[in-house]
Coordinates of C-alpha atoms in Angstrom, one line a residue:
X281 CA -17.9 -38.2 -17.9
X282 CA -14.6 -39.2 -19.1
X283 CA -13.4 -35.8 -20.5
X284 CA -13.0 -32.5 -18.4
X285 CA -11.5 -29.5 -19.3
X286 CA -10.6 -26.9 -17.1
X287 CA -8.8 -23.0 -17.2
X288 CA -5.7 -22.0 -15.6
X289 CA -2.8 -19.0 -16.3
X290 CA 0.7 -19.8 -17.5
X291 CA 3.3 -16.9 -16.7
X292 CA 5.5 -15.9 -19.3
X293 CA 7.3 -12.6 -18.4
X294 CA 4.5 -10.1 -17.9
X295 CA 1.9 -11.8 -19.9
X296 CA -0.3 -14.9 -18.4
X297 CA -1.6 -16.9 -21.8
X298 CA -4.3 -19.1 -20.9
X299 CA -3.8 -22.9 -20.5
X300 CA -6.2 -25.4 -20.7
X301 CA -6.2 -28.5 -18.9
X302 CA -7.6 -31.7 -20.3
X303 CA -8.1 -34.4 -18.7
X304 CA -9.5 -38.1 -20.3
X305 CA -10.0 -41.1 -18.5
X306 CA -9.9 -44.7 -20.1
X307 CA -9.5 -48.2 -19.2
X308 CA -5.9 -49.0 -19.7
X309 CA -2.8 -49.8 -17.3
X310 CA -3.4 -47.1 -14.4
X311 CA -1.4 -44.3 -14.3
X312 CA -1.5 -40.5 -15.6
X313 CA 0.7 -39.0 -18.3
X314 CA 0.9 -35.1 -18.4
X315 CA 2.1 -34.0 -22.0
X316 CA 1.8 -30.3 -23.0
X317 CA 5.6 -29.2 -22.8
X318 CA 5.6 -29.4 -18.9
X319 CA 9.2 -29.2 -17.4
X320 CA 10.0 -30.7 -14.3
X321 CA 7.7 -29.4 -11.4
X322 CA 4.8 -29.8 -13.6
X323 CA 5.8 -33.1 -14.1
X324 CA 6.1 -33.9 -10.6
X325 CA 2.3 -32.6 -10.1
X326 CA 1.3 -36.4 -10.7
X327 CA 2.7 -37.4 -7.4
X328 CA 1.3 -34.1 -5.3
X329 CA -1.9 -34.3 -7.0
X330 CA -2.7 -38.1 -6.1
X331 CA -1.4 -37.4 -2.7
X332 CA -3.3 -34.3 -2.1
X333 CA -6.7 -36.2 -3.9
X334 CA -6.3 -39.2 -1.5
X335 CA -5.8 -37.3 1.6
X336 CA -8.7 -34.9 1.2
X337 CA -10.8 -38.2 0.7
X338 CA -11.4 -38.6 -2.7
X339 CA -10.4 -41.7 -5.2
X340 CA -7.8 -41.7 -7.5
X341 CA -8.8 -43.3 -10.4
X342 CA -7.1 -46.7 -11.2
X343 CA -7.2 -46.4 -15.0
X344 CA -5.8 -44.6 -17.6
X345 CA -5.3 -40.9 -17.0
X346 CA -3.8 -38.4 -19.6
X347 CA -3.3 -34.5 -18.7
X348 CA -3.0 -32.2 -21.8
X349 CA -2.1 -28.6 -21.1
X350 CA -2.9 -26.6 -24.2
X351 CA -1.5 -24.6 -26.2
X352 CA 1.5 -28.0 -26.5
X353 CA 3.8 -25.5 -27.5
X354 CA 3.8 -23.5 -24.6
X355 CA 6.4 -24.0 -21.8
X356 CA 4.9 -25.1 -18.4
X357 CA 6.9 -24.4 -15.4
X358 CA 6.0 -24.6 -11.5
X359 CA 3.6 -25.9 -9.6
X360 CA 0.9 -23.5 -10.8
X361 CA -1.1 -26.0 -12.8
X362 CA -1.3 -28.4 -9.7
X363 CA -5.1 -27.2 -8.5
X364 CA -6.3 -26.9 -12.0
X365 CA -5.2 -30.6 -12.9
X366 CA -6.6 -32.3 -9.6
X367 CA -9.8 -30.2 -10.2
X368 CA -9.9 -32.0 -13.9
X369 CA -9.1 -35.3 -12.5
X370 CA -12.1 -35.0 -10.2
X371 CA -14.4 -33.7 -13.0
X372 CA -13.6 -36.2 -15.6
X373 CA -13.9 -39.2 -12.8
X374 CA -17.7 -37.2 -12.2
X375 CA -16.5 -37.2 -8.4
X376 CA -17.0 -33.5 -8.7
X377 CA -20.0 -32.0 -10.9
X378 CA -20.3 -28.1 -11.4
X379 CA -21.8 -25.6 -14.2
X380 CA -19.3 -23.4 -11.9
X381 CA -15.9 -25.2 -13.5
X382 CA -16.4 -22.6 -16.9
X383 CA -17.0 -19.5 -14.9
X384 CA -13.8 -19.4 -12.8
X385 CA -10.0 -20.1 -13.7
X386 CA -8.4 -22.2 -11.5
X387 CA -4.2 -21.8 -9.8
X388 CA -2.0 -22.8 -7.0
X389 CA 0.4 -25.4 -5.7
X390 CA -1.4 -28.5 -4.1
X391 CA 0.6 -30.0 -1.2
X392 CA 0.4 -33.3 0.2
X393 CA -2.7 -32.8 2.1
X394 CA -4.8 -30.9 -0.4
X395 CA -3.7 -27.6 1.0
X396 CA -3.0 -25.2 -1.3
X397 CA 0.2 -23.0 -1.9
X398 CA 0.8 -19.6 -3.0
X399 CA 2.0 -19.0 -6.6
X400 CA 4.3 -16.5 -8.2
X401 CA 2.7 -14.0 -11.0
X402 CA -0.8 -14.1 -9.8
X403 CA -1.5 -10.4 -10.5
X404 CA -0.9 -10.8 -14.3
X405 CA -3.1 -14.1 -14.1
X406 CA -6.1 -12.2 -11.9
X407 CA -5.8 -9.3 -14.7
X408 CA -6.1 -12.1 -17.5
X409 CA -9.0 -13.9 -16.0
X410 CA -11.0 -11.4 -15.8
X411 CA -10.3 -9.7 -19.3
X412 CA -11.7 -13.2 -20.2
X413 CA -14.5 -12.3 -17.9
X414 CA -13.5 -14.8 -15.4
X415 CA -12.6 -14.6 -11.9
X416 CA -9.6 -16.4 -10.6
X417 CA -9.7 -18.8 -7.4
X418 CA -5.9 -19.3 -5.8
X419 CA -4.4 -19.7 -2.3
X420 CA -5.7 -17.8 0.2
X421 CA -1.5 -17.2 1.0
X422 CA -1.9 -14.2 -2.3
X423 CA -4.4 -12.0 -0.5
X424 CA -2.1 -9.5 0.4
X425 CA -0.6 -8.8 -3.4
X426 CA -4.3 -9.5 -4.6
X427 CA -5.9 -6.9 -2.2
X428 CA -4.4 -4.7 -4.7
X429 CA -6.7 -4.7 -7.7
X430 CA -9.5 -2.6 -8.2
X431 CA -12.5 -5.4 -8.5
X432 CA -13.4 -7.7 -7.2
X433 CA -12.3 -10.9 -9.1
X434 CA -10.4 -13.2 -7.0
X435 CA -11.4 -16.1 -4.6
X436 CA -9.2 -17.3 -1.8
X437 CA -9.2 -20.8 -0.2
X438 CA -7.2 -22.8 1.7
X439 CA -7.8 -26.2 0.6
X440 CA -9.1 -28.1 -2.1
X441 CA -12.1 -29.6 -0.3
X442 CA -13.0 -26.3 0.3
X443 CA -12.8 -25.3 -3.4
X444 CA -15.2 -28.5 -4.5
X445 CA -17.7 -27.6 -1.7
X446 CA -17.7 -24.1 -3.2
X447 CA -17.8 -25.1 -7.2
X448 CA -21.4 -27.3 -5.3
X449 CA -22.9 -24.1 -3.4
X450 CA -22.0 -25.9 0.3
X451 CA -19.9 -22.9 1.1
X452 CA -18.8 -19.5 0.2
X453 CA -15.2 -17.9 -0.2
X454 CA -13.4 -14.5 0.7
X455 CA -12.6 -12.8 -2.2
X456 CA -10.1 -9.6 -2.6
X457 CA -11.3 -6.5 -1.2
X458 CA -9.3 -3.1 -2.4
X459 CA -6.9 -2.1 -0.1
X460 CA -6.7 2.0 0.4
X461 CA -3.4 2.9 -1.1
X462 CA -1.8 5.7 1.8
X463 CA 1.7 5.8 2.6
X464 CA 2.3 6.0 6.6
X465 CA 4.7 8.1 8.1
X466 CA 7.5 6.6 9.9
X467 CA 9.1 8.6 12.5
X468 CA 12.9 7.4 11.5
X469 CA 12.3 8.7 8.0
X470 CA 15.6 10.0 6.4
X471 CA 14.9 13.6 5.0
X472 CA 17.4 15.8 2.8
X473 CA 18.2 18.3 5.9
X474 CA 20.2 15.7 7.2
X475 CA 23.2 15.8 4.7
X476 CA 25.4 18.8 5.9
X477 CA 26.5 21.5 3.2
X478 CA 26.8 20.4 -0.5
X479 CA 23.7 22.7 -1.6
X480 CA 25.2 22.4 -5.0
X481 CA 24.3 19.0 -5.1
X482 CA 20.8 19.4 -3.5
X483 CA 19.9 21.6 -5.8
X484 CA 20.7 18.9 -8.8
X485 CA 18.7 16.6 -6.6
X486 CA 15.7 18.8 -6.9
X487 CA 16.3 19.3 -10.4
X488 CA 16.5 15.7 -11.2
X489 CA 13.2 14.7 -9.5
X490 CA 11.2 17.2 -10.9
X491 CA 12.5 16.6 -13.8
X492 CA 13.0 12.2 -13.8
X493 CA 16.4 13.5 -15.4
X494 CA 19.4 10.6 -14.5
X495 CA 22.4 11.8 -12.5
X496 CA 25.8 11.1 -11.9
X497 CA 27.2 11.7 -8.6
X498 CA 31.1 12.5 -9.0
X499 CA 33.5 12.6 -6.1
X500 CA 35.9 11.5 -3.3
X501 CA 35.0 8.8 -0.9
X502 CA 32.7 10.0 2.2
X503 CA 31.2 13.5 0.6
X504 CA 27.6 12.2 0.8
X505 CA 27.2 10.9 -2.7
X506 CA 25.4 7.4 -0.8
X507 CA 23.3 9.7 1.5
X508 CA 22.5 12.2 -1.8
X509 CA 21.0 9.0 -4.0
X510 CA 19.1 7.7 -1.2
X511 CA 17.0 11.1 -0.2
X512 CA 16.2 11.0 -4.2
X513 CA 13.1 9.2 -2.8
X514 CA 12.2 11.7 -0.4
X515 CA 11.3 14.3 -3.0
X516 CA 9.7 12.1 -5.7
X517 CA 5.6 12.3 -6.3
X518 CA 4.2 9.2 -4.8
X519 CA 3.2 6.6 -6.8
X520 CA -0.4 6.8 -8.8
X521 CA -2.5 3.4 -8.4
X522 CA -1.6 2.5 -11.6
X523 CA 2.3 2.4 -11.1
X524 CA 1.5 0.6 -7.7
X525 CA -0.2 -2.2 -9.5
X526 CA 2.5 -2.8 -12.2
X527 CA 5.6 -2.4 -9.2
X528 CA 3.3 -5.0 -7.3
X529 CA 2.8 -7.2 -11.1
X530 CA 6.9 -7.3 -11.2
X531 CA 6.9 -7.9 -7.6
X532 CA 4.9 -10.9 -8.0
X533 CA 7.0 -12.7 -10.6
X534 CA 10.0 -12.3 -8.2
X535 CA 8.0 -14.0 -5.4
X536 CA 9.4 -10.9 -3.6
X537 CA 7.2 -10.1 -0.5
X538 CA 4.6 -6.5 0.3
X539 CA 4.6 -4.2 2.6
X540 CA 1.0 -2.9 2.4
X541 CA 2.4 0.4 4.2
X542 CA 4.9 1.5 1.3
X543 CA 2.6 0.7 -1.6
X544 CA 3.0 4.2 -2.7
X545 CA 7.0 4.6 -2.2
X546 CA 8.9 4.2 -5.1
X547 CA 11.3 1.9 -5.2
X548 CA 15.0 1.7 -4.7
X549 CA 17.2 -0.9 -6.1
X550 CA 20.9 -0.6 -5.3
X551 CA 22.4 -3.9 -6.6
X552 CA 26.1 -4.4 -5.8
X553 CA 29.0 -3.8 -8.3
X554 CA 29.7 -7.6 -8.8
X555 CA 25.8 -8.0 -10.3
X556 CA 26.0 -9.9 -13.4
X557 CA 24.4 -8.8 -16.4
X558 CA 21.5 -11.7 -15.9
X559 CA 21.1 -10.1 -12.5
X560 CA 20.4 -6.9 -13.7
X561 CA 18.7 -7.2 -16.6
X562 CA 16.8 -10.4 -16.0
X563 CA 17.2 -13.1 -18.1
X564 CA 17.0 -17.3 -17.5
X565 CA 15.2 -19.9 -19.9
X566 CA 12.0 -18.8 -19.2
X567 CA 13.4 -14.9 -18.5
X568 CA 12.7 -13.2 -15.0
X569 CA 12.9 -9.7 -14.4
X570 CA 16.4 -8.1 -13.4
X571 CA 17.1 -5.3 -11.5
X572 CA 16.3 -2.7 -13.8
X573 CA 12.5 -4.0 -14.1
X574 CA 12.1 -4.3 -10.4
X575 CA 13.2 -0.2 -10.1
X576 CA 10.2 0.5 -12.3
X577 CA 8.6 3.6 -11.9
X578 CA 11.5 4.3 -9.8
X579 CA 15.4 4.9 -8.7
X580 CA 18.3 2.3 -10.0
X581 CA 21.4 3.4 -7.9
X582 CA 24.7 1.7 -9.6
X583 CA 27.2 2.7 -6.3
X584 CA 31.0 2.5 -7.2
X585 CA 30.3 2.5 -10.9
X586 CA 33.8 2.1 -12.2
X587 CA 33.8 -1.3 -10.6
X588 CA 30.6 -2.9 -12.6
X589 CA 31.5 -4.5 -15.7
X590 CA 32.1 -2.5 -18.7
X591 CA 29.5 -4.9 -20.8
X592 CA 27.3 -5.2 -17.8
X593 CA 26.5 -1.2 -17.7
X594 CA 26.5 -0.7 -21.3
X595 CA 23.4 -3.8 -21.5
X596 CA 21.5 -0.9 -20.3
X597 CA 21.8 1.6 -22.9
X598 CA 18.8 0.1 -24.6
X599 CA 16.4 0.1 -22.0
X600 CA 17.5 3.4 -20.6
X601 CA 15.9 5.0 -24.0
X602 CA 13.0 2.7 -24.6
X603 CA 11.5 2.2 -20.7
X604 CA 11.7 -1.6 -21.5
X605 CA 13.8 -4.8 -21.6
X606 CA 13.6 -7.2 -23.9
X607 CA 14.6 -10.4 -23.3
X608 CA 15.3 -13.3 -25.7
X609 CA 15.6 -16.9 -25.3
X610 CA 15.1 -20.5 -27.3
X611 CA 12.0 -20.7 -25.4
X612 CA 10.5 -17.5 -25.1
X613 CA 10.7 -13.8 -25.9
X614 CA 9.5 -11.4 -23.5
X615 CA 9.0 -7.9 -22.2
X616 CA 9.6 -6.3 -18.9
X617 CA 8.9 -2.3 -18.2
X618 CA 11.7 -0.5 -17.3
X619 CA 10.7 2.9 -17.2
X620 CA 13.8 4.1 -14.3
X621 CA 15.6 7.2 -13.1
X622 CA 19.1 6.1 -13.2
X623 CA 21.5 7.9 -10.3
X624 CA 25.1 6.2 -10.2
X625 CA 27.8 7.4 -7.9
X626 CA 31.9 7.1 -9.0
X627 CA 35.1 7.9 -7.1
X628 CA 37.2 9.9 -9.7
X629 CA 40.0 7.5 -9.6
X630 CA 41.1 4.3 -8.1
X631 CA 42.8 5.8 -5.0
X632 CA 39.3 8.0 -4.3
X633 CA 40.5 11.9 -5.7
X634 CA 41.8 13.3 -8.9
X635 CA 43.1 16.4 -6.8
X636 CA 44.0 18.3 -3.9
X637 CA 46.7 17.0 -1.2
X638 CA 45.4 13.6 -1.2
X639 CA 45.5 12.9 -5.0
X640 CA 48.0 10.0 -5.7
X641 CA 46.9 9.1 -8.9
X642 CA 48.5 10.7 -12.5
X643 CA 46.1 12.3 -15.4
X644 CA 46.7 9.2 -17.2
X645 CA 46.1 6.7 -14.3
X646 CA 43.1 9.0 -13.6
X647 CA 41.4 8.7 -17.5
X648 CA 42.6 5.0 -17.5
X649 CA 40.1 4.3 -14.6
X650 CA 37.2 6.4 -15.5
X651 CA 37.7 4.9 -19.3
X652 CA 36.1 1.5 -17.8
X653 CA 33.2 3.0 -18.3
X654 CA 32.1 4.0 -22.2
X655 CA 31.4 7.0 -23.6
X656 CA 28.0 6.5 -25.1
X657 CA 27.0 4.8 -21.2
X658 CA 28.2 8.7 -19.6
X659 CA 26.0 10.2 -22.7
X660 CA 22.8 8.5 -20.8
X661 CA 23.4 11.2 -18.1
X662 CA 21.7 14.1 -17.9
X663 CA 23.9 15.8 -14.9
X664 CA 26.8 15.1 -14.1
X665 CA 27.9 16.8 -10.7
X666 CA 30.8 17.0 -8.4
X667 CA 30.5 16.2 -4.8
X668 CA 33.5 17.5 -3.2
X669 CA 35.1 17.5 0.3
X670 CA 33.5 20.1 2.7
X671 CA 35.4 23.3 3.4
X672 CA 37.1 23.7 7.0
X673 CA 34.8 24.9 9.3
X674 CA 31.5 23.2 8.0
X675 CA 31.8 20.5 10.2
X676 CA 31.9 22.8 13.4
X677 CA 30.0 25.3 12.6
X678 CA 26.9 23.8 10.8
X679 CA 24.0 24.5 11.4
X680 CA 20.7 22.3 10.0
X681 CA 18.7 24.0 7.3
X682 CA 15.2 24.5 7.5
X683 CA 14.2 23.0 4.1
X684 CA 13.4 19.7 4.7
X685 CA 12.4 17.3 1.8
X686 CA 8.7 17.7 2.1
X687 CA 9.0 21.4 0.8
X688 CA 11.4 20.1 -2.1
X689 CA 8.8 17.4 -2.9
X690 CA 5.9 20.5 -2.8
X691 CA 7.9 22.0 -5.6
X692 CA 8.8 19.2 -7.7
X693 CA 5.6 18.4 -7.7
X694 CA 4.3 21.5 -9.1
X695 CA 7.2 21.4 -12.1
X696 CA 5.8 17.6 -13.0
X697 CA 2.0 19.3 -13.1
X698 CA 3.0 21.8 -15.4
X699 CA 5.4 19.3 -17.8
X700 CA 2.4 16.8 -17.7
X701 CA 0.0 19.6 -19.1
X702 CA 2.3 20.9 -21.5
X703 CA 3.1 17.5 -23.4
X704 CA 2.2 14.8 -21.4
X705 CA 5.1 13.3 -20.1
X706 CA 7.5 14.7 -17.4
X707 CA 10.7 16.3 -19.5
X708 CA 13.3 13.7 -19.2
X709 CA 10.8 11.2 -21.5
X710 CA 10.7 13.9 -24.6
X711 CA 12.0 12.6 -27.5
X712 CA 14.0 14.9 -29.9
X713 CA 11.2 16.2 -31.5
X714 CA 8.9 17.3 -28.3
X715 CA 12.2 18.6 -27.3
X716 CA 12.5 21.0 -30.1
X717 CA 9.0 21.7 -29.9
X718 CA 8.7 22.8 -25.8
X719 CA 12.1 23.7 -24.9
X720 CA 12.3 26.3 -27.2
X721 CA 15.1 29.0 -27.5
X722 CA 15.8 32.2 -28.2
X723 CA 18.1 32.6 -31.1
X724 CA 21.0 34.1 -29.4
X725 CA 20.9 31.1 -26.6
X726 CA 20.4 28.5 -28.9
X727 CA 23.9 30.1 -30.9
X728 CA 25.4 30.3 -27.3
X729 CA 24.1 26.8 -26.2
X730 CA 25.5 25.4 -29.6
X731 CA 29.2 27.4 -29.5
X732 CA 29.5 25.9 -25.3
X733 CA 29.2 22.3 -26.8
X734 CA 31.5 22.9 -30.1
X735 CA 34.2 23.8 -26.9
X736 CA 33.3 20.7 -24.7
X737 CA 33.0 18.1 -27.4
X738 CA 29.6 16.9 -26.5
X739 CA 27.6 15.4 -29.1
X740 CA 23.7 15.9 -30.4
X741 CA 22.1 14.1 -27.4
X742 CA 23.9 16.2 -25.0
X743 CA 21.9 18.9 -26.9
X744 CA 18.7 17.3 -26.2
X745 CA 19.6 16.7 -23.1
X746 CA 20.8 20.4 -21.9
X747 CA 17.7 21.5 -23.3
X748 CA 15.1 19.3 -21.2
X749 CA 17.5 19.9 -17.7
X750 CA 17.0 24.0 -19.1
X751 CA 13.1 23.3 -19.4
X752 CA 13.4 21.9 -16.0
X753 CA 15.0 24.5 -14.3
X754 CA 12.3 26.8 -15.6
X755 CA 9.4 24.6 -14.9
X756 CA 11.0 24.9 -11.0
X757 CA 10.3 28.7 -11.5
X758 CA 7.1 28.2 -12.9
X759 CA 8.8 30.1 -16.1
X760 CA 7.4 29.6 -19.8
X761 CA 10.2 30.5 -21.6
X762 CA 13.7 29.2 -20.9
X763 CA 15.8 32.0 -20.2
X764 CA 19.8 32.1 -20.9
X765 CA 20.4 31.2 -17.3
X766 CA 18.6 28.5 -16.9
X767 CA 20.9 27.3 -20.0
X768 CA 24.0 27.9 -18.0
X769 CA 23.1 26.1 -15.0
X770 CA 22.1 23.4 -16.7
X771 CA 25.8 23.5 -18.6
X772 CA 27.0 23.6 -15.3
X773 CA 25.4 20.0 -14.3
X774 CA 28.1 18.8 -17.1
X775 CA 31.2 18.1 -14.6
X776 CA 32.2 14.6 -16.1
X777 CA 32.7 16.4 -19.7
X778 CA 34.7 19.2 -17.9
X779 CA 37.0 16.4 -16.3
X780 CA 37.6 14.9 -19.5
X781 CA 38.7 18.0 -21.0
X782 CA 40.7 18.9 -18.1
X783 CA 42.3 15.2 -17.8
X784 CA 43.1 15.2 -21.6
X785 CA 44.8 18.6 -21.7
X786 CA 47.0 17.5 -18.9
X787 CA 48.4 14.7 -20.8
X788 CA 48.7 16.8 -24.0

């Protein structure tokens, strides 16, 4: 026949719209025209497909060939479309023959010699197959990201003859097999025990996991803020299956390589200061995931905040409320999760302290360098601690505490069972209204929560947000009812307000 049409998965963001590949044959001056919005690898797919069609020993057509990838108004980008359009070629020439060519959906990168190439995205296009109640056939170089999905609905190959002596029964093809989802111990594992003193700060640390509450770290260089941020990690509930697949989706349109053994570990991004905003947000003409999309489900650590951008931070307001990016271009609009625990650690001023013997720096010098950063960005945090110098003596005479992160984790665990079975959600994700309604207070704490904040200057989401680190603390002692206490120590987790004050009075 002269016509063939055949299936294959465009990504766009975190969606993979179908494409459809057309491909007519007619006498006429030989040569192939690919129309369909394709950008520049696409169009270069003429020259790899020929090349790969000859080599595996079939015939390239000397007449007329024209590629359509439909829908025409969708951009094409990469090399994706490269097995779908030789398979097409083949079918519409009648080299190949199959009732198979409907059933299956068809991507990967064709080299020279037919074999074929591993794609990026091919966990959003396995997912959209088989909604479509296909299955998907791709590079046999995707197993390991593939491995991941619960059914089994992808075929791997290696080479396109091997894919036409499949579609004709002379052959058979491994397909993804579910991999167990364990995490394995590693004996070099860091653990909390290892930071000396600063229980004040572990303490917030526990209270922040249990609670997926974000936390500032504020202090002088070399106190531990680094070591505090990355033992977050160490106390968080593993991942479910379900957040494994979508870190492993985002994974996948980042061409960013698995490690089978820390499927389960959330993950820890810890971009450097000079990060644009593209780099941390995402964004391009066709928009890839930033940053704050590939910390899903888990920590963004912004080290040496004062030096980012003042811009840069505040892009993240948005998706700091929401759990989601949204990017838009001229060619596309898309969405990327971004559902993170955000943990940021500041020196108080430009020479590192804001007091004590080796403060060099005035109250005004002091503000002046923590007013890089905006006030409705500092609003975002939950807690706000200090992490000051160790006494004398602590170095010499300390002595390694027993608690290790594993009995934190035990804990915070616990407190995210009971917030899950009281609304749903762990406490940092109520909005103001489930936060009226299950972090209720007494009377005369609410009065004495309300006159505290009057005297710091904090606004109404500091409200809502010393109420859900309050339900926190009680959910840590498995309390129902949060108790005055629990109120104060979570005013106490307010340290940037109280050097605000404190800076401002100075100068008055």
């Amino acid at each position: 026949m002269a016509l063939a049409v055949i299936y294959t998965r465009a990504s766009i963001g975190m969606n993979a719209p179908r494409v459809t590949v057309e491909a007519h044959i007619s006498n006429g001056l030989p040569g192939l025209t690919l129309v369909g919005l394709p950008e520049t690898a696409v169009k270069e797919a003429r020259d790899r497909v020929r090349s790969a069609l000859i080599n595996s020993g079939f015939q390239y057509p000397s007449k007329r060939i024209t590629i359509n990838l439909a829908p025409a108004d969708l951009p094409k980008e990469g090399g994706r479309y490269d097995l779908a359009i030789a398979l097409a070629i083949l079918a519409a020439s009648e080299q190949i023959t199959s009732i198979k060519l409907n059933q299956f959906e068809f991507l990967g990168e064709l080299a020279l010699s037919g074999q074929i190439r591993r794609i990026t995205g091919v966990i959003t296009a396995a997912q959209a197959a088989l909604k479509n109640q296909r299955k998907l056939i791709t590079s046999l170089e995707n197993t390991n990201e593939l491995n991941l999905l619960p059914t089994e609905s992808v075929y791997f190959c290696e080479h396109l003859l091997a894919v036409c002596h499949f579609l004709h029964d002379q052959n058979t093809l491994s397909h993804n097999q579910e991999t167990p989802i364990t995490n394995h111990k590693h004996s070099n594992i860091t653990d909390i025990n290892d930071i000396i003193g600063q229980q004040h700060a572990k303490r917030a640390l526990e209270i922040t996991a249990a609670g997926g509450h974000n936390l500032l770290l504020l202090g002088p260089p070399g106190t531990g803020k680094t070591m505090l941020a990355n033992r977050l990690i160490t106390i968080l509930p593993d991942l479910t299956n379900q957040e494994a697949l979508e870190i492993a989706s985002i994974k996948s349109l980042c061409d960013i390589s698995f490690d089978n053994e820390k499927w389960l570990t959330r993950p820890f991004r810890a971009p450097h200061h000079s990060a644009s905003m593209a780099a941390l947000i995402g964004g391009g003409s066709l928009p890839k995931p930033g940053e704050i999309s590939l910390a899903h489900n888990g920590i963004l650590f912004l080290d040496e905040l004062a030096e980012f951008e003042r811009k840069v931070l505040d892009s993240l307001r948005e998706p700091l409320e929401s759990g989601e990016i949204i990017i838009s271009r001229a060619k596309a609009k898309v969405n990327f999760p971004a559902n993170i625990q955000l943990i940021a650690a500041l020196n108080p001023s430009a020479m590192g302290h804001y007091k004590g013997i080796y403060n060099r720096a005035s109250p005004k010098q002091i503000l002046r360098y923590l007013a890089k950063i905006s006030g409705p960005f500092l609003d975002r945090f939950d807690l706000s601690i200090e992490v000051p110098l160790l006494p004398l003596g602590t170095l010499s005479h300390s002595t390694p505490t027993n608690e290790t992160s594993f009995d934190i984790k035990q804990r915070v665990i616990q407190a995210r069972k009971q917030q899950i079975e009281r609304s749903g959600k762990i406490n940092a994700k109520l909005n103001s209204k489930e936060a009226a309604l299950f972090c209720k207070l007494k009377p005369n704490d609410a009065l004495f929560l309300e006159t505290t904040l009057n005297k710091l200057g904090l606004s109404i989401r500091a409200w809502h947000r010393i109420l859900k680190v309050s339900r926190t603390i009680a959910d840590l002692k498995q309390q129902q009812q949060i108790e005055k206490i629990d109120i104060i120590e979570a005013i106490s987790y307010r340290s940037m307000d109280k050097l605000l004050i404190q800076l401002q009075k100075q100068i008055e």
